[in-house]
């Protein structure tokens, strides 16, 4: 593997694996990192000629792909280790790293043509999107000099509506000097989901409501969502949109790249193991970015309870994986229903589309004990009921809102009634009455026939 790619992966997941599981190295499986490198290769192929000129000029490297990965690794290091980095500070550090200077709005680069500071800032912002999966910025000059978030699309390339983003376009005034966490907030106050954040969309527990705290798997598995509540799925490219639910259209959004979550969740397990075995604690990926983001929200009075040790990117990704297991993996019929409806819709057909993640079919289409990743990472043990606040501190509000919607659904036809397993006791009581009642009727008919035959034969 090229040194630049190795450097990048060492930043994202720096610790040794806690297990000697075959296929795991440096805390991550080759399968997952290979998918991520394919994802970055795709993004590299989509770069405009202008953006490639930026890489040529900054890195002074005839191998543009190598220059690309060096730049990505450098930005990853900056947003992980530097306190309150901005696009401007990252650009300055990158130029210093490569021995370059600026004159006016231009950069005195190693290879013509002239590269501007705005070009470099936009490219860095795009790289941050690929390194976080929170958003993706359109290429430089696509919208003049403005920063523009690429509108989310599903796996079929269809545009997806979302309440996560409050705006998709921001004027560039002073944005390059803003710390990254403040820059991200210009596009959305909800780009990083968290139940600690107060907002108009936040859920408030109702006194005496058992569904405010307990998440019941029989209400949230995909079979109930689809067969009883008629909910359809949309697979989206941004972490912040995971489990966003639109009641009007009955569409539930799911993050489509579980391999990314697996890389970072495995990193969390590795860090815990290293802390126990050596006493040292390597700096977690994106640590500074998330700490700054949540501290900022706390200072605004938007954070109910600040729990820094539970606000890491690995914790967020672990919850995403746990939600896959709860919705699909704990019920075999839910996995079967997913395969029947969606299995053929998740593959990229050619190189023009973002590489599909084969792990998505695994976590959504198989029973959880048959999926290796659930044995490799530390998740909450399998339960029929989960604690909304303890097991899903990031996604509590969304899951409780979704569960409430399912609870309120009443079967309006026989087919839906036959599939309604939300209340297991009621479900088996219903079928018990059917079986016992049907058997009683059958025996009564047999008894009547025997009685009639006895009379006739006499």
Short mmCIF file of C-alpha atoms in Angstrom, two decimals:
data_model
loop_
_atom_site.label_atom_id
_atom_site.label_comp_id
_atom_site.label_asym_id
_atom_site.label_seq_id
_atom_site.Cartn_x
_atom_site.Cartn_y
_atom_site.Cartn_z
CA UNK A 1 0.00 0.00 0.00
CA UNK A 2 1.25 3.50 -0.83
CA UNK A 3 2.78 5.39 2.15
CA UNK A 4 0.24 8.24 1.88
CA UNK A 5 -2.67 5.79 2.22
CA UNK A 6 -0.99 4.06 5.15
CA UNK A 7 -0.49 7.43 6.88
CA UNK A 8 -4.17 8.26 6.41
CA UNK A 9 -5.39 4.95 7.85
CA UNK A 10 -3.02 5.25 10.82
CA UNK A 11 -4.66 8.59 11.71
CA UNK A 12 -8.20 7.27 11.41
CA UNK A 13 -7.51 4.14 13.47
CA UNK A 14 -4.13 4.38 15.21
CA UNK A 15 -4.24 1.53 17.71
CA UNK A 16 -3.65 -2.19 17.44
CA UNK A 17 -6.69 -4.41 17.43
CA UNK A 18 -7.92 -5.73 20.74
CA UNK A 19 -8.30 -9.18 19.12
CA UNK A 20 -6.16 -11.33 16.91
CA UNK A 21 -9.09 -11.82 14.59
CA UNK A 22 -8.00 -12.97 11.12
CA UNK A 23 -8.16 -10.12 8.66
CA UNK A 24 -7.85 -7.41 11.29
CA UNK A 25 -4.74 -5.23 11.30
CA UNK A 26 -4.02 -1.92 13.02
CA UNK A 27 -7.48 -2.09 14.57
CA UNK A 28 -9.39 -2.31 11.30
CA UNK A 29 -10.31 -4.99 8.79
CA UNK A 30 -8.87 -4.88 5.31
CA UNK A 31 -12.40 -5.30 3.93
CA UNK A 32 -13.59 -2.03 5.45
CA UNK A 33 -10.51 0.04 4.72
CA UNK A 34 -10.44 -1.21 1.15
CA UNK A 35 -13.99 0.02 0.70
CA UNK A 36 -13.02 3.44 2.10
CA UNK A 37 -10.00 3.68 -0.19
CA UNK A 38 -12.28 2.82 -3.14
CA UNK A 39 -14.58 5.59 -1.96
CA UNK A 40 -11.70 8.08 -1.89
CA UNK A 41 -10.46 6.83 -5.27
CA UNK A 42 -13.91 7.61 -6.64
CA UNK A 43 -13.80 11.11 -5.17
CA UNK A 44 -10.36 11.60 -6.71
CA UNK A 45 -11.67 10.62 -10.15
CA UNK A 46 -14.43 13.20 -9.78
CA UNK A 47 -12.00 16.06 -9.15
CA UNK A 48 -12.09 18.86 -11.71
CA UNK A 49 -8.98 19.79 -13.66
CA UNK A 50 -8.80 22.96 -11.59
CA UNK A 51 -8.71 20.95 -8.37
CA UNK A 52 -6.03 18.67 -9.78
CA UNK A 53 -3.99 21.77 -10.57
CA UNK A 54 -4.32 22.74 -6.90
CA UNK A 55 -2.82 19.39 -5.89
CA UNK A 56 -0.09 19.63 -8.51
CA UNK A 57 0.83 23.12 -7.36
CA UNK A 58 0.79 22.42 -3.62
CA UNK A 59 2.48 19.04 -3.50
CA UNK A 60 4.73 19.53 -6.56
CA UNK A 61 4.13 15.88 -7.40
CA UNK A 62 3.62 14.49 -10.88
CA UNK A 63 1.61 11.65 -9.34
CA UNK A 64 -1.63 13.52 -8.68
CA UNK A 65 -3.28 10.62 -6.84
CA UNK A 66 -0.35 10.42 -4.43
CA UNK A 67 -0.60 14.19 -3.91
CA UNK A 68 -4.32 13.74 -3.24
CA UNK A 69 -3.78 11.16 -0.50
CA UNK A 70 -0.99 13.21 1.08
CA UNK A 71 -3.36 16.17 1.27
CA UNK A 72 -6.19 14.06 2.71
CA UNK A 73 -3.87 12.59 5.36
CA UNK A 74 -2.60 16.06 6.30
CA UNK A 75 -6.13 17.45 6.69
CA UNK A 76 -7.15 14.39 8.76
CA UNK A 77 -4.25 15.04 11.12
CA UNK A 78 -5.15 18.73 11.45
CA UNK A 79 -8.82 18.19 12.34
CA UNK A 80 -7.87 15.49 14.84
CA UNK A 81 -4.97 17.09 16.73
CA UNK A 82 -5.20 20.86 16.27
CA UNK A 83 -7.49 22.88 18.53
CA UNK A 84 -10.12 24.93 16.68
CA UNK A 85 -8.65 24.56 13.17
CA UNK A 86 -10.09 26.62 10.32
CA UNK A 87 -9.84 26.25 6.56
CA UNK A 88 -7.37 29.13 6.61
CA UNK A 89 -5.18 27.65 9.36
CA UNK A 90 -5.14 24.23 7.67
CA UNK A 91 -4.24 25.85 4.34
CA UNK A 92 -1.44 27.84 5.99
CA UNK A 93 -0.06 24.73 7.67
CA UNK A 94 -0.26 22.79 4.40
CA UNK A 95 1.61 25.51 2.53
CA UNK A 96 4.25 25.66 5.27
CA UNK A 97 4.60 21.89 5.16
CA UNK A 98 5.39 22.14 1.46
CA UNK A 99 7.57 25.24 1.68
CA UNK A 100 5.17 27.56 -0.17
CA UNK A 101 4.16 31.19 0.32
CA UNK A 102 1.30 33.41 -0.78
CA UNK A 103 1.13 36.72 -2.58
CA UNK A 104 -2.18 38.54 -2.42
CA UNK A 105 -4.94 36.04 -3.17
CA UNK A 106 -2.60 33.67 -4.99
CA UNK A 107 -0.23 30.93 -3.90
CA UNK A 108 3.35 30.84 -5.14
CA UNK A 109 3.12 27.19 -6.12
CA UNK A 110 5.64 24.72 -7.42
CA UNK A 111 3.97 24.00 -10.74
CA UNK A 112 1.90 26.43 -12.90
CA UNK A 113 -0.89 27.46 -13.29
CA UNK A 114 -1.68 29.95 -10.52
CA UNK A 115 -3.66 28.56 -7.56
CA UNK A 116 -5.79 30.89 -5.43
CA UNK A 117 -6.42 30.72 -1.71
CA UNK A 118 -10.14 30.20 -2.39
CA UNK A 119 -9.36 27.18 -4.58
CA UNK A 120 -7.31 25.62 -1.80
CA UNK A 121 -9.89 26.43 0.90
CA UNK A 122 -12.69 24.83 -1.13
CA UNK A 123 -10.64 21.70 -1.77
CA UNK A 124 -9.82 21.40 1.94
CA UNK A 125 -13.50 21.78 2.81
CA UNK A 126 -14.35 19.02 0.32
CA UNK A 127 -11.73 16.77 1.90
CA UNK A 128 -13.20 17.41 5.36
CA UNK A 129 -16.55 16.19 4.04
CA UNK A 130 -14.99 12.91 2.89
CA UNK A 131 -13.17 12.54 6.20
CA UNK A 132 -16.27 13.02 8.37
CA UNK A 133 -19.25 11.89 6.23
CA UNK A 134 -21.22 14.80 7.71
CA UNK A 135 -21.53 16.72 4.44
CA UNK A 136 -19.99 17.04 0.97
CA UNK A 137 -19.06 20.31 -0.68
CA UNK A 138 -19.53 20.94 -4.39
CA UNK A 139 -16.37 21.52 -6.46
CA UNK A 140 -14.79 24.96 -6.67
CA UNK A 141 -16.47 27.34 -9.12
CA UNK A 142 -19.64 25.21 -9.36
CA UNK A 143 -21.55 27.95 -7.55
CA UNK A 144 -19.34 30.94 -8.09
CA UNK A 145 -17.24 31.63 -5.02
CA UNK A 146 -19.87 30.29 -2.58
CA UNK A 147 -19.57 27.16 -0.49
CA UNK A 148 -22.34 24.78 -1.50
CA UNK A 149 -23.28 21.46 0.14
CA UNK A 150 -24.07 18.73 -2.35
CA UNK A 151 -27.71 17.81 -1.86
CA UNK A 152 -28.07 14.25 -0.58
CA UNK A 153 -29.20 11.48 -2.92
CA UNK A 154 -30.13 7.86 -2.31
CA UNK A 155 -28.43 4.82 -3.85
CA UNK A 156 -30.40 5.36 -7.07
CA UNK A 157 -29.19 8.95 -7.41
CA UNK A 158 -32.59 10.40 -6.50
CA UNK A 159 -32.59 13.62 -4.45
CA UNK A 160 -33.60 13.17 -0.81
CA UNK A 161 -35.37 15.77 1.32
CA UNK A 162 -33.90 16.41 4.75
CA UNK A 163 -34.47 18.65 7.77
CA UNK A 164 -30.85 18.20 8.85
CA UNK A 165 -29.55 20.92 6.53
CA UNK A 166 -30.99 24.38 7.09
CA UNK A 167 -29.29 25.74 3.97
CA UNK A 168 -27.18 24.31 1.18
CA UNK A 169 -25.38 27.50 0.11
CA UNK A 170 -23.37 29.91 2.23
CA UNK A 171 -21.62 33.10 1.05
CA UNK A 172 -17.85 32.90 1.56
CA UNK A 173 -17.58 36.00 3.75
CA UNK A 174 -15.12 35.20 6.51
CA UNK A 175 -16.00 31.48 6.35
CA UNK A 176 -12.42 30.38 5.73
CA UNK A 177 -11.38 31.98 9.03
CA UNK A 178 -14.10 30.31 11.08
CA UNK A 179 -13.16 27.23 13.13
CA UNK A 180 -14.36 24.12 11.31
CA UNK A 181 -17.04 23.32 13.88
CA UNK A 182 -18.47 26.84 13.49
CA UNK A 183 -18.29 26.55 9.72
CA UNK A 184 -20.27 23.32 9.75
CA UNK A 185 -22.92 24.93 11.96
CA UNK A 186 -23.50 27.57 9.27
CA UNK A 187 -25.17 24.83 7.23
CA UNK A 188 -27.00 23.09 10.05
CA UNK A 189 -27.41 23.07 13.82
CA UNK A 190 -28.28 19.37 13.60
CA UNK A 191 -25.55 18.04 11.32
CA UNK A 192 -24.25 15.94 14.23
CA UNK A 193 -27.24 14.22 15.87
CA UNK A 194 -27.33 14.21 19.64
CA UNK A 195 -30.12 13.83 22.16
CA UNK A 196 -28.23 16.18 24.49
CA UNK A 197 -28.90 19.06 22.13
CA UNK A 198 -32.00 21.14 22.75
CA UNK A 199 -33.90 22.17 19.65
CA UNK A 200 -37.38 22.51 18.23
CA UNK A 201 -37.09 18.93 17.03
CA UNK A 202 -35.93 17.44 20.33
CA UNK A 203 -38.16 14.85 21.96
CA UNK A 204 -39.42 15.36 25.48
CA UNK A 205 -40.36 12.37 27.62
CA UNK A 206 -43.98 12.26 28.73
CA UNK A 207 -44.79 11.25 32.35
CA UNK A 208 -45.93 7.65 32.57
CA UNK A 209 -45.11 6.92 28.92
CA UNK A 210 -43.11 3.63 28.77
CA UNK A 211 -42.08 4.35 25.19
CA UNK A 212 -40.19 7.49 26.21
CA UNK A 213 -37.29 5.46 27.58
CA UNK A 214 -37.66 1.87 26.40
CA UNK A 215 -37.03 0.99 22.76
CA UNK A 216 -38.88 -2.24 22.02
CA UNK A 217 -37.38 -4.34 19.24
CA UNK A 218 -40.74 -5.81 18.20
CA UNK A 219 -41.92 -2.25 17.39
CA UNK A 220 -38.72 -1.16 15.66
CA UNK A 221 -37.69 -4.18 13.61
CA UNK A 222 -38.01 -3.75 9.87
CA UNK A 223 -40.82 -6.26 9.52
CA UNK A 224 -43.02 -4.13 11.78
CA UNK A 225 -41.87 -0.89 10.17
CA UNK A 226 -42.67 -2.11 6.65
CA UNK A 227 -45.56 -4.56 7.10
CA UNK A 228 -47.48 -2.67 9.79
CA UNK A 229 -46.49 0.99 9.43
CA UNK A 230 -45.86 0.91 5.63
CA UNK A 231 -42.46 2.60 6.07
CA UNK A 232 -39.99 2.65 3.16
CA UNK A 233 -36.22 3.09 3.39
CA UNK A 234 -33.91 5.69 1.85
CA UNK A 235 -30.16 5.15 1.97
CA UNK A 236 -28.26 8.40 2.42
CA UNK A 237 -24.56 9.39 2.31
CA UNK A 238 -24.41 11.62 5.43
CA UNK A 239 -24.13 10.36 9.03
CA UNK A 240 -26.27 13.17 10.39
CA UNK A 241 -29.28 12.00 8.38
CA UNK A 242 -29.27 8.47 9.82
CA UNK A 243 -32.69 7.51 11.26
CA UNK A 244 -34.29 10.79 10.16
CA UNK A 245 -37.97 9.95 9.65
CA UNK A 246 -40.59 11.77 7.58
CA UNK A 247 -44.05 10.87 8.84
CA UNK A 248 -45.84 12.36 5.85
CA UNK A 249 -44.01 10.29 3.24
CA UNK A 250 -43.33 7.42 5.67
CA UNK A 251 -39.68 7.29 4.65
CA UNK A 252 -36.88 6.35 7.04
CA UNK A 253 -33.32 7.33 6.15
CA UNK A 254 -30.39 5.03 6.84
CA UNK A 255 -26.69 5.79 6.49
CA UNK A 256 -25.47 3.73 3.54
CA UNK A 257 -21.80 3.25 4.50
CA UNK A 258 -21.55 0.92 7.54
CA UNK A 259 -17.92 0.11 6.61
CA UNK A 260 -17.02 3.67 7.62
CA UNK A 261 -18.76 3.13 10.95
CA UNK A 262 -16.98 -0.19 11.37
CA UNK A 263 -13.56 1.42 10.89
CA UNK A 264 -14.22 3.99 13.60
CA UNK A 265 -16.13 1.75 16.01
CA UNK A 266 -13.28 -0.77 15.86
CA UNK A 267 -10.95 2.11 16.62
CA UNK A 268 -12.91 2.76 19.83
CA UNK A 269 -12.54 -0.89 20.91
CA UNK A 270 -8.82 -0.73 20.16
CA UNK A 271 -8.38 2.43 22.22
CA UNK A 272 -10.17 0.86 25.20
CA UNK A 273 -7.95 -2.21 24.98
CA UNK A 274 -4.78 -0.11 24.71
CA UNK A 275 -5.83 2.05 27.66
CA UNK A 276 -6.38 -1.07 29.79
CA UNK A 277 -3.15 -2.79 28.72
CA UNK A 278 -0.69 0.13 28.55
CA UNK A 279 -2.33 2.98 30.41
CA UNK A 280 -1.90 5.25 27.39
CA UNK A 281 -4.81 6.65 25.41
CA UNK A 282 -4.14 7.63 21.77
CA UNK A 283 -5.90 10.74 20.58
CA UNK A 284 -9.18 9.58 18.99
CA UNK A 285 -9.99 10.49 15.42
CA UNK A 286 -11.77 13.86 15.02
CA UNK A 287 -11.40 14.45 18.75
CA UNK A 288 -10.73 18.19 18.56
CA UNK A 289 -13.46 18.77 16.02
CA UNK A 290 -16.20 17.11 18.09
CA UNK A 291 -15.00 18.54 21.41
CA UNK A 292 -15.09 22.04 19.94
CA UNK A 293 -18.50 21.43 18.39
CA UNK A 294 -20.18 20.25 21.58
CA UNK A 295 -18.42 22.78 23.80
CA UNK A 296 -19.72 25.46 21.47
CA UNK A 297 -23.25 24.11 21.75
CA UNK A 298 -22.90 23.96 25.54
CA UNK A 299 -21.79 27.60 25.68
CA UNK A 300 -24.89 28.53 23.65
CA UNK A 301 -27.11 26.77 26.19
CA UNK A 302 -28.00 24.18 23.57
CA UNK A 303 -26.46 21.21 25.35
CA UNK A 304 -28.47 19.76 28.19
CA UNK A 305 -25.76 17.60 29.67
CA UNK A 306 -22.17 17.64 28.44
CA UNK A 307 -20.62 14.16 28.48
CA UNK A 308 -17.32 14.54 26.67
CA UNK A 309 -16.35 10.89 27.10
CA UNK A 310 -19.49 9.77 25.24
CA UNK A 311 -19.36 12.28 22.39
CA UNK A 312 -16.69 10.71 20.20
CA UNK A 313 -17.12 9.85 16.54
CA UNK A 314 -16.52 6.18 17.39
CA UNK A 315 -19.45 6.24 19.84
CA UNK A 316 -21.66 7.78 17.15
CA UNK A 317 -20.65 5.12 14.62
CA UNK A 318 -21.15 2.37 17.20
CA UNK A 319 -24.75 3.53 17.64
CA UNK A 320 -25.29 3.41 13.89
CA UNK A 321 -24.13 -0.22 13.81
CA UNK A 322 -26.26 -1.06 16.86
CA UNK A 323 -29.31 0.44 15.13
CA UNK A 324 -28.71 -1.84 12.10
CA UNK A 325 -28.62 -4.83 14.42
CA UNK A 326 -31.75 -3.79 16.28
CA UNK A 327 -33.83 -2.98 13.20
CA UNK A 328 -32.73 -5.85 10.95
CA UNK A 329 -30.45 -8.37 12.63
CA UNK A 330 -32.43 -9.42 15.69
CA UNK A 331 -35.39 -10.67 13.67
CA UNK A 332 -34.76 -13.15 10.86
CA UNK A 333 -37.97 -12.21 9.07
CA UNK A 334 -36.92 -8.54 9.08
CA UNK A 335 -33.66 -9.49 7.35
CA UNK A 336 -35.64 -11.58 4.87
CA UNK A 337 -38.04 -8.73 4.18
CA UNK A 338 -35.10 -6.41 3.51
CA UNK A 339 -33.56 -8.88 1.06
CA UNK A 340 -36.84 -9.29 -0.78
CA UNK A 341 -37.30 -5.54 -1.30
CA UNK A 342 -33.87 -3.88 -1.41
CA UNK A 343 -31.08 -6.35 -2.11
CA UNK A 344 -30.96 -5.59 -5.85
CA UNK A 345 -30.96 -1.81 -5.35
CA UNK A 346 -27.66 -1.41 -3.52
CA UNK A 347 -25.03 -2.18 -6.15
CA UNK A 348 -23.15 0.41 -8.17
CA UNK A 349 -23.49 -0.43 -11.83
CA UNK A 350 -20.40 1.34 -13.16
CA UNK A 351 -17.60 3.64 -12.09
CA UNK A 352 -19.80 6.73 -12.38
CA UNK A 353 -21.50 6.07 -9.03
CA UNK A 354 -20.20 6.17 -5.47
CA UNK A 355 -18.94 2.63 -4.67
CA UNK A 356 -21.63 0.64 -2.91
CA UNK A 357 -20.82 -0.82 0.48
CA UNK A 358 -21.29 -4.59 0.52
CA UNK A 359 -21.41 -4.51 4.32
CA UNK A 360 -24.79 -2.77 4.10
CA UNK A 361 -26.30 -5.96 2.66
CA UNK A 362 -24.67 -7.94 5.47
CA UNK A 363 -25.93 -5.87 8.41
CA UNK A 364 -29.42 -5.39 6.95
CA UNK A 365 -29.98 -8.73 5.24
CA UNK A 366 -28.69 -11.36 7.69
CA UNK A 367 -29.38 -12.53 11.23
CA UNK A 368 -26.94 -10.73 13.52
CA UNK A 369 -25.20 -13.88 14.82
CA UNK A 370 -24.28 -14.73 11.23
CA UNK A 371 -22.61 -11.32 10.70
CA UNK A 372 -18.95 -11.33 11.73
CA UNK A 373 -18.69 -7.61 12.51
CA UNK A 374 -21.06 -7.89 15.46
CA UNK A 375 -18.55 -10.27 17.05
CA UNK A 376 -15.61 -7.91 16.40
CA UNK A 377 -16.83 -4.75 18.10
CA UNK A 378 -18.16 -3.86 21.54
CA UNK A 379 -21.87 -3.09 21.33
CA UNK A 380 -24.66 -3.33 23.87
CA UNK A 381 -25.69 -6.94 24.38
CA UNK A 382 -28.69 -8.21 22.46
CA UNK A 383 -31.95 -7.31 24.22
CA UNK A 384 -35.65 -7.27 23.43
CA UNK A 385 -35.79 -3.76 24.92
CA UNK A 386 -33.06 -1.12 24.83
CA UNK A 387 -32.61 1.95 26.97
CA UNK A 388 -33.14 4.98 24.74
CA UNK A 389 -30.87 7.25 26.79
CA UNK A 390 -28.12 4.75 27.68
CA UNK A 391 -27.88 2.65 24.52
CA UNK A 392 -28.67 5.39 22.00
CA UNK A 393 -27.60 8.76 23.45
CA UNK A 394 -27.04 10.19 19.95
CA UNK A 395 -30.15 8.82 18.24
CA UNK A 396 -32.58 8.56 21.18
CA UNK A 397 -34.97 11.24 19.95
CA UNK A 398 -35.22 9.86 16.44
CA UNK A 399 -35.78 6.29 17.58
CA UNK A 400 -38.40 7.27 20.16
CA UNK A 401 -40.22 9.37 17.56
CA UNK A 402 -40.13 6.45 15.11
CA UNK A 403 -41.36 4.03 17.77
CA UNK A 404 -44.22 6.35 18.73
CA UNK A 405 -45.32 6.43 15.09
CA UNK A 406 -45.34 2.63 14.88
CA UNK A 407 -47.22 2.32 18.19
CA UNK A 408 -49.97 4.59 16.87
CA UNK A 409 -50.62 2.45 13.78
CA UNK A 410 -53.74 0.24 13.78
CA UNK A 411 -54.03 -2.64 11.30
CA UNK A 412 -56.81 -1.79 8.83
CA UNK A 413 -56.89 -5.03 6.86
CA UNK A 414 -56.47 -8.74 7.46
CA UNK A 415 -53.02 -8.95 5.81
CA UNK A 416 -51.58 -6.26 8.10
CA UNK A 417 -53.21 -7.87 11.12
CA UNK A 418 -51.60 -11.21 10.32
CA UNK A 419 -48.15 -9.56 10.17
CA UNK A 420 -48.60 -7.50 13.35
CA UNK A 421 -46.10 -8.93 15.87
CA UNK A 422 -45.51 -5.66 17.75
CA UNK A 423 -47.12 -6.95 20.94
CA UNK A 424 -45.86 -10.54 21.12
CA UNK A 425 -48.31 -11.53 23.88
CA UNK A 426 -51.26 -10.16 21.94
CA UNK A 427 -49.97 -11.74 18.72
CA UNK A 428 -49.79 -15.24 20.19
CA UNK A 429 -53.05 -14.74 22.07
CA UNK A 430 -54.68 -13.89 18.73
CA UNK A 431 -53.25 -16.97 17.03
CA UNK A 432 -53.98 -19.11 20.09
CA UNK A 433 -57.64 -18.15 19.85
CA UNK A 434 -57.58 -18.87 16.11
CA UNK A 435 -55.94 -22.27 16.51
CA UNK A 436 -57.87 -23.41 19.58
CA UNK A 437 -61.13 -21.96 18.29
CA UNK A 438 -60.56 -23.48 14.86
CA UNK A 439 -59.70 -26.84 16.39
CA UNK A 440 -62.82 -26.70 18.59
CA UNK A 441 -65.00 -25.95 15.58
CA UNK A 442 -63.33 -28.73 13.60
CA UNK A 443 -63.87 -31.24 16.42
CA UNK A 444 -67.48 -30.09 16.78
CA UNK A 445 -68.04 -30.68 13.07
CA UNK A 446 -66.46 -34.15 13.30
CA UNK A 447 -68.59 -34.93 16.34
CA UNK A 448 -71.73 -33.79 14.50
CA UNK A 449 -70.84 -35.89 11.46
CA UNK A 450 -70.26 -38.96 13.66
CA UNK A 451 -73.59 -38.35 15.40
CA UNK A 452 -75.39 -38.07 12.06
CA UNK A 453 -73.74 -41.27 10.78
CA UNK A 454 -74.75 -43.11 13.95
CA UNK A 455 -78.36 -42.06 13.47
CA UNK A 456 -78.37 -42.99 9.80
CA UNK A 457 -76.79 -46.39 10.40
CA UNK A 458 -79.34 -47.23 13.08
#
